mmCIF file of C-alpha atoms and ligand atoms in Angstrom:
data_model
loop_
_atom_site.group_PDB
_atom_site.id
_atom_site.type_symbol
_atom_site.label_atom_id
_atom_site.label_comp_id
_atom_site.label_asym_id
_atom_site.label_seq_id
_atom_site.Cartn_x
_atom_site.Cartn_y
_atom_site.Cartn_z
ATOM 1 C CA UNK A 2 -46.627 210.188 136.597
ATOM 2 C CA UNK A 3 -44.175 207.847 138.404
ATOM 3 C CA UNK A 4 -46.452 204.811 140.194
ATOM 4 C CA UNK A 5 -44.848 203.795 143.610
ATOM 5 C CA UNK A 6 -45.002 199.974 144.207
ATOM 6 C CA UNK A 7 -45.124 200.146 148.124
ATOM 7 C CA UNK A 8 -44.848 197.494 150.842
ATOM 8 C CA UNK A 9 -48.057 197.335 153.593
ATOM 9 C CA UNK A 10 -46.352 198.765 156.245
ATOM 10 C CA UNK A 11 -47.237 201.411 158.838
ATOM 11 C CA UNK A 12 -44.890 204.371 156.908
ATOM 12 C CA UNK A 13 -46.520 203.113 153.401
ATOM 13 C CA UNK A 14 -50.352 203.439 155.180
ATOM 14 C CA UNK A 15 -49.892 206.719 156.492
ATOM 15 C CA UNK A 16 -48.776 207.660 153.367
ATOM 16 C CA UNK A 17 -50.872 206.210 151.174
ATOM 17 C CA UNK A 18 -53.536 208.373 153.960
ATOM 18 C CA UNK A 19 -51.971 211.187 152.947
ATOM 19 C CA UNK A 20 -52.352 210.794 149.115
ATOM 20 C CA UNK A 21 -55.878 210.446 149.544
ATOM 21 C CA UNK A 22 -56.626 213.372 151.424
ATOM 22 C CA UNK A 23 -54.792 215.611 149.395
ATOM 23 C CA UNK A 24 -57.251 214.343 146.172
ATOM 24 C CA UNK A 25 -55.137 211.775 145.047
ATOM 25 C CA UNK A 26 -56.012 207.910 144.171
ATOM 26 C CA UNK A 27 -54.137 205.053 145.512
ATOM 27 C CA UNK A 28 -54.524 201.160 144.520
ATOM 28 C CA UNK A 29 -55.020 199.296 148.033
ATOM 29 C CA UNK A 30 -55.615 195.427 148.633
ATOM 30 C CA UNK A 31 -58.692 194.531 149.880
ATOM 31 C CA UNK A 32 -59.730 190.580 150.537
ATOM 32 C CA UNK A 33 -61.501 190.277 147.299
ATOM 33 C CA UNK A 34 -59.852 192.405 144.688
ATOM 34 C CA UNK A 35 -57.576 195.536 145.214
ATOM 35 C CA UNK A 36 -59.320 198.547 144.606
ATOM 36 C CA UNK A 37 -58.346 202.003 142.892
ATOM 37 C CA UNK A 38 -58.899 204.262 146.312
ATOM 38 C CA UNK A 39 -60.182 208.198 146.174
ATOM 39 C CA UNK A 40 -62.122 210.066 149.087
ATOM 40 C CA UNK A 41 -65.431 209.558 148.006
ATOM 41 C CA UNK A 42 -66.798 213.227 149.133
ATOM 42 C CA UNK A 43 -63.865 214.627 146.669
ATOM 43 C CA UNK A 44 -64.925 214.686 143.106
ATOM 44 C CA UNK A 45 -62.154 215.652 141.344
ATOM 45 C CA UNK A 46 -60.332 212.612 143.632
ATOM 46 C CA UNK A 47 -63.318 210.705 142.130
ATOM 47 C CA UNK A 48 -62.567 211.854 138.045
ATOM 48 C CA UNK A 49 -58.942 210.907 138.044
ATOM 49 C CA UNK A 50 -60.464 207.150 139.335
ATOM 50 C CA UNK A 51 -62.917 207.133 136.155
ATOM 51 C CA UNK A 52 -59.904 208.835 134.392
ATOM 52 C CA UNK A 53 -56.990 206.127 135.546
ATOM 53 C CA UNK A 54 -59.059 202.860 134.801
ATOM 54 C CA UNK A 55 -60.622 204.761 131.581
ATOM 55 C CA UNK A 56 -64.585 203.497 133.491
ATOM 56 C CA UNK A 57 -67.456 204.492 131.929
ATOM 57 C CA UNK A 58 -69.139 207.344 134.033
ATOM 58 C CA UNK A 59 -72.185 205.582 133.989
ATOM 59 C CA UNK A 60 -71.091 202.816 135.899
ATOM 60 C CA UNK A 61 -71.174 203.675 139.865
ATOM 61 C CA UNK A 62 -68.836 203.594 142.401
ATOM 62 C CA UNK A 63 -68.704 200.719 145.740
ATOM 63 C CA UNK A 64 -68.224 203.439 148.865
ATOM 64 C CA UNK A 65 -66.098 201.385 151.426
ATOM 65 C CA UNK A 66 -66.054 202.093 155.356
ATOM 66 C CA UNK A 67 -64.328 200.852 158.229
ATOM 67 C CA UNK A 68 -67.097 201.289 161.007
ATOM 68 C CA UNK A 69 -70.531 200.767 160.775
ATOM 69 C CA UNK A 70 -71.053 204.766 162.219
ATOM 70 C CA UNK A 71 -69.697 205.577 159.012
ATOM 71 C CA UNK A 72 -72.708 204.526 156.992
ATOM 72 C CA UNK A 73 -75.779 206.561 158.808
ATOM 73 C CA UNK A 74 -74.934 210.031 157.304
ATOM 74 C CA UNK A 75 -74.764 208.717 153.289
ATOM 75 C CA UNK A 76 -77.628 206.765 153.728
ATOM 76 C CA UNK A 77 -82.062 207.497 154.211
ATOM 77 C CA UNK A 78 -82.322 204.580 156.223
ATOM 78 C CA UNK A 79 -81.198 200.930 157.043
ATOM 79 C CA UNK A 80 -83.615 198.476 155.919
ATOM 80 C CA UNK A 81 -84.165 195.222 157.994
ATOM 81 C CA UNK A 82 -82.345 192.645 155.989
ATOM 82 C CA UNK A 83 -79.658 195.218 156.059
ATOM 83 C CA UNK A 84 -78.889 195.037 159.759
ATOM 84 C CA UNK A 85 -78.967 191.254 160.202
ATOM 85 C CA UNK A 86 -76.479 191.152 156.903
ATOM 86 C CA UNK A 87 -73.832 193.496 158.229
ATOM 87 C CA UNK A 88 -73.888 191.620 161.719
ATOM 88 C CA UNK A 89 -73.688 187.978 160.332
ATOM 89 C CA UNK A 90 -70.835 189.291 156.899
ATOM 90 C CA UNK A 91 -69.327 192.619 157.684
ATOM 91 C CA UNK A 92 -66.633 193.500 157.754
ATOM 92 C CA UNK A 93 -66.619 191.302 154.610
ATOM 93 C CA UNK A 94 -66.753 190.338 151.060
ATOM 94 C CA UNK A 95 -70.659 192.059 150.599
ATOM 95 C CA UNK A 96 -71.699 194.997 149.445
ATOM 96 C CA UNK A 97 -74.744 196.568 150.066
ATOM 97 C CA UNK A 98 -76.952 199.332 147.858
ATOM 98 C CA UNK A 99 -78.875 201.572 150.235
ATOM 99 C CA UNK A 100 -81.034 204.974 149.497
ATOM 100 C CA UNK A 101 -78.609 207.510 149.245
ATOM 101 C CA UNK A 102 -79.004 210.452 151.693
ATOM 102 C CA UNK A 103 -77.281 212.925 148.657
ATOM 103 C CA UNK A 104 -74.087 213.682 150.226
ATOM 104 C CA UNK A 105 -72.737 210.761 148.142
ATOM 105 C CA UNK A 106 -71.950 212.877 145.228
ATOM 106 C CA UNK A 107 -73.448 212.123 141.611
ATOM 107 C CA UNK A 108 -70.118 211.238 139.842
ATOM 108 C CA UNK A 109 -70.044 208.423 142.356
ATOM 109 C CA UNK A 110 -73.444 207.045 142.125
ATOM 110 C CA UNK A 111 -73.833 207.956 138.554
ATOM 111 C CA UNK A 112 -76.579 209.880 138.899
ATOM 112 C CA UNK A 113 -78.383 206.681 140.778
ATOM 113 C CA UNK A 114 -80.205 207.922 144.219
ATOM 114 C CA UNK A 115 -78.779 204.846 145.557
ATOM 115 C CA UNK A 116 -75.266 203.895 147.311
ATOM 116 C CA UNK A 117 -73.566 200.559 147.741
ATOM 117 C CA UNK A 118 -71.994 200.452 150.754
ATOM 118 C CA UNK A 119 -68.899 197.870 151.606
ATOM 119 C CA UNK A 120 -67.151 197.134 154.858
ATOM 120 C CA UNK A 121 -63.935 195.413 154.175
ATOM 121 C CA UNK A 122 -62.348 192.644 156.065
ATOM 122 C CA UNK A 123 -58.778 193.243 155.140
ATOM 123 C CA UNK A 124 -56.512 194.927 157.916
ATOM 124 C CA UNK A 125 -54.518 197.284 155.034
ATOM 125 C CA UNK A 126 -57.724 198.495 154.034
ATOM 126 C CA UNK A 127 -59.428 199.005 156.706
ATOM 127 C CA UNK A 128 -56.751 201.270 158.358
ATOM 128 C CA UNK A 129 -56.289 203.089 155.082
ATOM 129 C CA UNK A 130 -59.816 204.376 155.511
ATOM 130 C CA UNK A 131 -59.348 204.934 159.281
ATOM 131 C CA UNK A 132 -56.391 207.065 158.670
ATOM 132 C CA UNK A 133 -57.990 208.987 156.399
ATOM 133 C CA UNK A 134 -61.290 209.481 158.398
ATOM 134 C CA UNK A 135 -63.396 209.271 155.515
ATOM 135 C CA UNK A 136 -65.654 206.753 153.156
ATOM 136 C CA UNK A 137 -63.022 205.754 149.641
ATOM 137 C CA UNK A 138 -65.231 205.015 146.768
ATOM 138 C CA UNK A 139 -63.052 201.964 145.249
ATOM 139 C CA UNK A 140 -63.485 200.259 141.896
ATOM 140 C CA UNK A 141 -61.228 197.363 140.865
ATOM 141 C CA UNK A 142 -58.243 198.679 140.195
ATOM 142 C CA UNK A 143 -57.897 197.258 136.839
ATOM 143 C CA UNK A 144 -57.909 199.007 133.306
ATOM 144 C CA UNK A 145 -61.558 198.988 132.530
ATOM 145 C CA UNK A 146 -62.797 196.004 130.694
ATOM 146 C CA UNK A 147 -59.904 193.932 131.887
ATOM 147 C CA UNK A 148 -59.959 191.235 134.616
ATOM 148 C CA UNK A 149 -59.899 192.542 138.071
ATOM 149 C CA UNK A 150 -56.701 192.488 139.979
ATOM 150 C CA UNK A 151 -55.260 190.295 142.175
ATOM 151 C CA UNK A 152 -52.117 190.790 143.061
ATOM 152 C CA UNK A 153 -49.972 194.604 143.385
ATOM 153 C CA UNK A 154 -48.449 193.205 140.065
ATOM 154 C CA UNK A 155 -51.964 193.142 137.986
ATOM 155 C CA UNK A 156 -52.424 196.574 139.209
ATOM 156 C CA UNK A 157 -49.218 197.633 138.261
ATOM 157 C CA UNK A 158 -49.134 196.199 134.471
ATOM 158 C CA UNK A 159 -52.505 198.400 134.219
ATOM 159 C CA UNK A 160 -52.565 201.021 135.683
ATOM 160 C CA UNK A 161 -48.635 202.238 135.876
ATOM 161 C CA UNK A 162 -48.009 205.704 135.100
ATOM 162 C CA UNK A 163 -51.357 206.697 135.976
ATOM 163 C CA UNK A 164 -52.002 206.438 139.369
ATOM 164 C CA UNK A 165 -49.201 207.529 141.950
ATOM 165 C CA UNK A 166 -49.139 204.149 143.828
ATOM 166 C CA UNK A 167 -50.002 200.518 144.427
ATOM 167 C CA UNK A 168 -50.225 199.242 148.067
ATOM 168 C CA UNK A 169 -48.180 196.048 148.022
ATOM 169 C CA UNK A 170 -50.625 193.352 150.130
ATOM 170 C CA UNK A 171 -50.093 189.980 148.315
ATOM 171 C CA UNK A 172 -52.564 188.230 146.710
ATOM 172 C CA UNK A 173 -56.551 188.666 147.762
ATOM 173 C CA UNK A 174 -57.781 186.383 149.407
ATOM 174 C CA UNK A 175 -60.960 185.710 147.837
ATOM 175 C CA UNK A 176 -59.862 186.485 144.330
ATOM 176 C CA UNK A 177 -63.557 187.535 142.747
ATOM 177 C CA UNK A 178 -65.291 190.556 143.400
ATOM 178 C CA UNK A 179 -68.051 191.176 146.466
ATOM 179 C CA UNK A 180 -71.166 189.950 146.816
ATOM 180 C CA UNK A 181 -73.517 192.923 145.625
ATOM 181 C CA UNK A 182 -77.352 193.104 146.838
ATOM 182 C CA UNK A 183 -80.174 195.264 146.378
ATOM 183 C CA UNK A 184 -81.921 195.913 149.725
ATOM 184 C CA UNK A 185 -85.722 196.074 149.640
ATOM 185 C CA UNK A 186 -87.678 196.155 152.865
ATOM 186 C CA UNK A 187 -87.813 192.679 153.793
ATOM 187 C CA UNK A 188 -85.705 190.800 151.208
ATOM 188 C CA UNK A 189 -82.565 191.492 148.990
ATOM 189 C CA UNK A 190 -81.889 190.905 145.192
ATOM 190 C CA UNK A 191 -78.414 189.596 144.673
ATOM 191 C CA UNK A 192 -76.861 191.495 141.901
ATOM 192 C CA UNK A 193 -73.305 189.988 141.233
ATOM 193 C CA UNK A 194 -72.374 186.644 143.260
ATOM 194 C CA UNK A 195 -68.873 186.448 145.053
ATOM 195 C CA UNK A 196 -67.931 184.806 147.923
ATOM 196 C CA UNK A 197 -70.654 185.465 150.483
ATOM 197 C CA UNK A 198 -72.946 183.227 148.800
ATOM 198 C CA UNK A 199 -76.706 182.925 147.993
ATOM 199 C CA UNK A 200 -76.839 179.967 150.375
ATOM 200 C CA UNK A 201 -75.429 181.796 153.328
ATOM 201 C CA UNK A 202 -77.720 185.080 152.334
ATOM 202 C CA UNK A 203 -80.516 183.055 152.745
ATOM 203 C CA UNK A 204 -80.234 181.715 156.386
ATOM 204 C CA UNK A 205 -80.639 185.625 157.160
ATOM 205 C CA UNK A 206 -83.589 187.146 154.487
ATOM 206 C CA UNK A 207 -85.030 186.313 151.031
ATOM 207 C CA UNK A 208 -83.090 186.579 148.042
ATOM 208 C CA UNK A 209 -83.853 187.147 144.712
ATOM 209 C CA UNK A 210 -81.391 186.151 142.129
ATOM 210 C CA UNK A 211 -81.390 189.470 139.502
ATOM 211 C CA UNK A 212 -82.093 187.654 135.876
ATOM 212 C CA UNK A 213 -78.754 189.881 134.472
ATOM 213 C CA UNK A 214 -76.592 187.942 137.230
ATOM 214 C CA UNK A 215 -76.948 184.743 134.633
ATOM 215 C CA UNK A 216 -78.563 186.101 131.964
ATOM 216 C CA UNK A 217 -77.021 188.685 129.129
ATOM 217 C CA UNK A 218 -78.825 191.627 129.420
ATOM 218 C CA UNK A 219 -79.898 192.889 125.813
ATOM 219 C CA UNK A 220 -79.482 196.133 123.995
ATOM 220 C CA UNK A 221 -82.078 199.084 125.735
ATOM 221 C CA UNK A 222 -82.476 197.174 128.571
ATOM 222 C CA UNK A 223 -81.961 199.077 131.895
ATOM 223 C CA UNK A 224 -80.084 196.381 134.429
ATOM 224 C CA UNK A 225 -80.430 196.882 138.079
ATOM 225 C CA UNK A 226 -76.917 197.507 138.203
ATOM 226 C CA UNK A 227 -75.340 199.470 135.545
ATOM 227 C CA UNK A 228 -72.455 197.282 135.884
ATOM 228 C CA UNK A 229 -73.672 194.117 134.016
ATOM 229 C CA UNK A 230 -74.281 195.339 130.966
ATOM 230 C CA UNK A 231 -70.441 196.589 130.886
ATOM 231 C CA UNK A 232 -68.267 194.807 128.764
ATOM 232 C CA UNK A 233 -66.263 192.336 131.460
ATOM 233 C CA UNK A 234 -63.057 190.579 132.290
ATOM 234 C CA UNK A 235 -61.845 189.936 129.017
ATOM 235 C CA UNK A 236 -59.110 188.757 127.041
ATOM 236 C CA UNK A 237 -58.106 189.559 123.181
ATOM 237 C CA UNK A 238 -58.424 185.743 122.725
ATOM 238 C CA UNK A 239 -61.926 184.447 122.266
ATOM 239 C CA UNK A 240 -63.351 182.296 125.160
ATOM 240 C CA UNK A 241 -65.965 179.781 124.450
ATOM 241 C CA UNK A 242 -68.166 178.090 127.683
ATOM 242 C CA UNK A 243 -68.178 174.422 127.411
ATOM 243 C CA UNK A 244 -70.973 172.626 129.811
ATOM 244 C CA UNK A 245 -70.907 169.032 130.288
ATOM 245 C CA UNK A 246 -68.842 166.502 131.824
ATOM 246 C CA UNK A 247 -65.032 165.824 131.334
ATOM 247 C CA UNK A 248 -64.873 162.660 129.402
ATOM 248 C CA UNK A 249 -67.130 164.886 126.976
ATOM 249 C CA UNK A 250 -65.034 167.838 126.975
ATOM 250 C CA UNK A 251 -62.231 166.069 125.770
ATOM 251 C CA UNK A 252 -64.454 164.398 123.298
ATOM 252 C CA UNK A 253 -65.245 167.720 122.123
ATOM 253 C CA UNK A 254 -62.162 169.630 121.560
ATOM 254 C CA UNK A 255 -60.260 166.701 119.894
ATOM 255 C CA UNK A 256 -62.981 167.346 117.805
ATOM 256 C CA UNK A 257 -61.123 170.615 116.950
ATOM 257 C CA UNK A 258 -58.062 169.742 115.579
ATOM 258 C CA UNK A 259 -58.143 172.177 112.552
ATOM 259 C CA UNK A 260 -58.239 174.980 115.110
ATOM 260 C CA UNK A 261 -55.359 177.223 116.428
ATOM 261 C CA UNK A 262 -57.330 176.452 120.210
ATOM 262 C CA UNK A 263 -56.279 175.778 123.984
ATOM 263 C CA UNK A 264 -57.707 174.775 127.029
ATOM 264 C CA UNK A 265 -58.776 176.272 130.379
ATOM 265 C CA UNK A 266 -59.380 173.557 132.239
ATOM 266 C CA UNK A 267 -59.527 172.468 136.544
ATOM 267 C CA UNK A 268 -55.861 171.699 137.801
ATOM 268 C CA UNK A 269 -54.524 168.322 137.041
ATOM 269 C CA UNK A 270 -56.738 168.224 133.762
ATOM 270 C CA UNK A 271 -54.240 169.897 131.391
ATOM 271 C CA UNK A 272 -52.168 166.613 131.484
ATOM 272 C CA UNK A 273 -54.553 165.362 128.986
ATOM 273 C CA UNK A 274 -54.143 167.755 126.477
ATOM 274 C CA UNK A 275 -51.300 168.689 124.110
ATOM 275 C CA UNK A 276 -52.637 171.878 123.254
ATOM 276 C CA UNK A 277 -51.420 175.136 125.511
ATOM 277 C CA UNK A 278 -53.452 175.073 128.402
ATOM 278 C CA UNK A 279 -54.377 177.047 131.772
ATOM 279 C CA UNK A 280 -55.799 176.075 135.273
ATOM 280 C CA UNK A 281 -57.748 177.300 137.317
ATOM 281 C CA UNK A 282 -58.713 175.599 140.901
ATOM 282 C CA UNK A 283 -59.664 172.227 141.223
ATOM 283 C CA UNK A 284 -62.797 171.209 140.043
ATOM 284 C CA UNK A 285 -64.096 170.087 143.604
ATOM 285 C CA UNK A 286 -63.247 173.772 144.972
ATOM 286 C CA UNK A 287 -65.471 176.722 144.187
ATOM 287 C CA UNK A 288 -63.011 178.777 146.601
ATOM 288 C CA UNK A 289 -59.800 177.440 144.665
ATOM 289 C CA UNK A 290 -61.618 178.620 141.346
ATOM 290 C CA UNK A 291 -62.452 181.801 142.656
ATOM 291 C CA UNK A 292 -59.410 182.659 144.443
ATOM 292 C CA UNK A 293 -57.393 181.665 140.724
ATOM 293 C CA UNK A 294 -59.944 182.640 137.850
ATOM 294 C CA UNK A 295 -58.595 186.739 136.828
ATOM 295 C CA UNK A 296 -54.908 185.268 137.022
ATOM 296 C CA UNK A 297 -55.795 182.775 134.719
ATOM 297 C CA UNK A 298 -57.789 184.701 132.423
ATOM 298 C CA UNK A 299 -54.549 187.210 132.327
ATOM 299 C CA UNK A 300 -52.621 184.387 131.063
ATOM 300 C CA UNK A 301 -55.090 183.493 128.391
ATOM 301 C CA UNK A 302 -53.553 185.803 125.830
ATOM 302 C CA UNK A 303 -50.320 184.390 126.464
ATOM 303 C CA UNK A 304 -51.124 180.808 124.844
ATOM 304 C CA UNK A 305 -51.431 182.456 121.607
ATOM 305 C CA UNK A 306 -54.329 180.866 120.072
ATOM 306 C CA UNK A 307 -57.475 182.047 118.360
ATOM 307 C CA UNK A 308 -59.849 180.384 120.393
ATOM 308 C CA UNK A 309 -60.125 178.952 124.213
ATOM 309 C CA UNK A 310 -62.342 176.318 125.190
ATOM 310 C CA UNK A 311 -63.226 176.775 128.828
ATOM 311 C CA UNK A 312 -64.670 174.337 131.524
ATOM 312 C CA UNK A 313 -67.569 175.319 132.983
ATOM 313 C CA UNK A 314 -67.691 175.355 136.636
ATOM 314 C CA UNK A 315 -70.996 174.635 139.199
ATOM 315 C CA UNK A 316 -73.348 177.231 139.361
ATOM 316 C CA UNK A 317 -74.027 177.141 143.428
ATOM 317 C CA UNK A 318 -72.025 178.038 146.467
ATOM 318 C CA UNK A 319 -69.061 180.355 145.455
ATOM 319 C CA UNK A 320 -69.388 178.504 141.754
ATOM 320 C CA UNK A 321 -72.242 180.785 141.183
ATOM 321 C CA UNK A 322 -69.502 183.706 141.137
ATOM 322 C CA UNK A 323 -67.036 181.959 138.878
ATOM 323 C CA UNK A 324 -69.657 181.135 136.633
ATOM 324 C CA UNK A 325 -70.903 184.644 136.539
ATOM 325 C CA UNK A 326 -67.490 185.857 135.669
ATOM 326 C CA UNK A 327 -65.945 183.224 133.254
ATOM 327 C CA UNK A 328 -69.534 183.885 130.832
ATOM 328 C CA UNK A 329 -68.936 186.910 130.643
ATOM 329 C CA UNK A 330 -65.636 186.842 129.816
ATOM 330 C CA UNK A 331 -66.685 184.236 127.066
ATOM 331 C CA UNK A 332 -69.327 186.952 125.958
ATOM 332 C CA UNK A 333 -72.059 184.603 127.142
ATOM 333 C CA UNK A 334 -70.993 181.855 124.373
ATOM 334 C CA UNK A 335 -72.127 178.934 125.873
ATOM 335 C CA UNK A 336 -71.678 174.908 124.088
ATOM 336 C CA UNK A 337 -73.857 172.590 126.249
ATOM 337 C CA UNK A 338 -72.550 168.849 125.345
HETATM 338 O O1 LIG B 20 -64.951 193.540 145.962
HETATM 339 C C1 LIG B 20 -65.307 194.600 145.454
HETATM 340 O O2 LIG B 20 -66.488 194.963 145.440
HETATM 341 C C2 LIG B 20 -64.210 195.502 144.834
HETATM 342 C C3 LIG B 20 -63.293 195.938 145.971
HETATM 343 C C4 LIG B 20 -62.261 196.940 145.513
HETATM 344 O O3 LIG B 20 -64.048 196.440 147.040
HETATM 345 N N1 LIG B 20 -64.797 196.588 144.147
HETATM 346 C C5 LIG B 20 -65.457 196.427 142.960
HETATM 347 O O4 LIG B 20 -65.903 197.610 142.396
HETATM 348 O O5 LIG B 20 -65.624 195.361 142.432
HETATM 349 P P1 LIG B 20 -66.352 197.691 140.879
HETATM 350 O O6 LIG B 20 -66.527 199.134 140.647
HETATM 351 O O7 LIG B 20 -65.420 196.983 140.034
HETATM 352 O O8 LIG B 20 -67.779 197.035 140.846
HETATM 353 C C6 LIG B 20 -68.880 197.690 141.452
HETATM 354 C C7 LIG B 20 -70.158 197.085 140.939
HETATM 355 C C8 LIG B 20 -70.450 197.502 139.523
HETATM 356 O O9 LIG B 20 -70.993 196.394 138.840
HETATM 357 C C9 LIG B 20 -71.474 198.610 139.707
HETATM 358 O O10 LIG B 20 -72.324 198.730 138.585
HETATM 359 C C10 LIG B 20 -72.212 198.156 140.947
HETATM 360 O O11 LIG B 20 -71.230 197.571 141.760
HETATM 361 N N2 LIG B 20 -72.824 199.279 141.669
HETATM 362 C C11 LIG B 20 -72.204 200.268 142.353
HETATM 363 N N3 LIG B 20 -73.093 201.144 142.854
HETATM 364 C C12 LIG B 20 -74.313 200.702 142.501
HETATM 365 C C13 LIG B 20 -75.648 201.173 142.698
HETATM 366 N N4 LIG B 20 -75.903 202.271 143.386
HETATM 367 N N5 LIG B 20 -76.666 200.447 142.176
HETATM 368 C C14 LIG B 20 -76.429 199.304 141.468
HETATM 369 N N6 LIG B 20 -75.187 198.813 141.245
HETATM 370 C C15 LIG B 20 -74.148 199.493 141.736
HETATM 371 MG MG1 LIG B 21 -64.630 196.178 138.401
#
């Protein structure tokens, strides 16, 4: 199959529209990640998405919309903390898992009898779904496993030749994956962190942090979402956690000399290493981490060592997200100094 890179314009929309409703997947920007788009009612639409990214079918699907009528038939009914979230973040970077009302179909819930449910901010998106007049279950549209993409161009490297085309709208904003909760009837449980942030959560309803979100979760253990016990982000290279302040870190890898090793490290910090090295964000911006972390973990390969030593970044705000994402990419190997 021949994969169309396509500019965000009005002709490439309709058409990408028109893919879709003829059971076909397209890769479309969104403000977090770009997603691999199918008509979420359509399940053979919905098998060439687990097919293209080679997803486990265990591991459900986020159903985006782009008006909040959309959500009342897929869903039993809209808990409280569910309301106040969509007014105060959607459209936005959260997603939210509701009872499913069963039209959903199984392939897309994996067999769950729940739904997450995303609104998205970005304009491309949202008028994608419009045009086609129906909910698009969207992964990441990265080759399972790998880090989610950013730009047209990570989508492109993955996925080429399997999907028939990539909507062209730069680089995501936020760079990291949504926010995903559990709602309950007067709280939520925050499943993955992203940019819509425990701390804001909170000024609308309770929040529990999921122990998987931080956590690994072990062998037999049933997660609340199947997605974190899925193998995540990574790179061939081994990536190794380090926690503890600079002066230390550099302490600790010239420690290392007898290793083939490089860095990943907060911009302006690879100046004091001569091993190869990548950034990602400055250390006083969560945001700047977030928006940068897949790119740099697609360049971690590239340095062409055996191991990576990676500094850790804060575990509030939007640093909760990063962190969530960079230990798993390490595998959860974590040196505290
Ligand atoms: O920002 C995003 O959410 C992007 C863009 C494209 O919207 N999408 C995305 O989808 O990250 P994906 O498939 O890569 O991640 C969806 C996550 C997985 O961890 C999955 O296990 C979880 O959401 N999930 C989906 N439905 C669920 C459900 N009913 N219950 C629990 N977890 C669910
Ligand atoms: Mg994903």
């Amino acid at each position: 199959m021949k994969t169309l890179l396509l500019p965000a314009d009005d002709k490439s929309i309709s058409y990408a529209a028109e893919l879709l409703n003829k059971g076909q997947t397209v890769a479309i920007p969104t403000e977090t990640v770009y997603g691999l788009a199918a008509i979420a009612l359509n399940e053979a639409a919905v098998s060439r998405v687990f097919k293209a990214k080679g997803r486990p079918q265990d591991n459900p699907l986020i159903v985006h919309i782009s008006s909040l009528e959309m959500i009342s038939p897929l869903v039993l009914d809209i808990p409280a903390p569910a309301k106040k979230l969509a007014e105060a973040f959607w459209p936005g970077a959260l997603t939210m898992i509701f009872k499913s009302s069963g039209l959903i179909p199984k392939s897309v819930t994996a067999k769950l009898d729940t739904v997450a449910i995303r609104f998205p901010s970005h304009e491309v998106a949202k008028r994608i779904i419009e045009e086609t007049g129906m909910p698009l279950a969207a992964p990441s549209a990265n080759s399972s496993g790998k880090p989610s993409p950013t730009t047209a161009a990570h989508v492109y490297n993955d996925l080429k030749g399997k999907i028939p085309a990539v909507i062209d709208g730069g680089e995501c904003n936020v760079g990291i994956e949504s926010t995903v909760v559990l709602l309950n009837d007067d709280s939520v449980t925050l499943l993955r962190p992203g940019g819509i942030t425990v701390e804001m959560l909170s000024a609308f309803t309770d929040v529990t942090v999921a122990e998987g979100v931080l956590h690994e979760v072990s062998d037999g253990e049933r997660p609340l979402s199947p997605g974190m016990k899925h193998k995540h982000y990574s790179p061939k290279t081994k990536i190794i956690m380090v926690e503890g302040d600079f002066e230390k870190f550099k302490a600790f890898v010239a420690e290392k000399s007898n290793q083939k090793y490089g860095v990943m490290v907060f911009d302006g910090e690879e100046k004091s290493f001569s091993v190869p090295s990548v950034v990602y964000g400055g250390k006083e911006s969560a945001a700047a981490q977030a928006n940068r972390l897949f790119s740099a973990l697609r360049l971690v390969d590239d340095l062409n060592v055996k191991v990576v030593y990676a500094r850790s970044p804060q575990k509030d705000g939007v640093g909760l997200a990063v962190y969530n994402r960079l230990i798993r990419a390490a595998g959860f190997e974590v040196i505290t100094l």
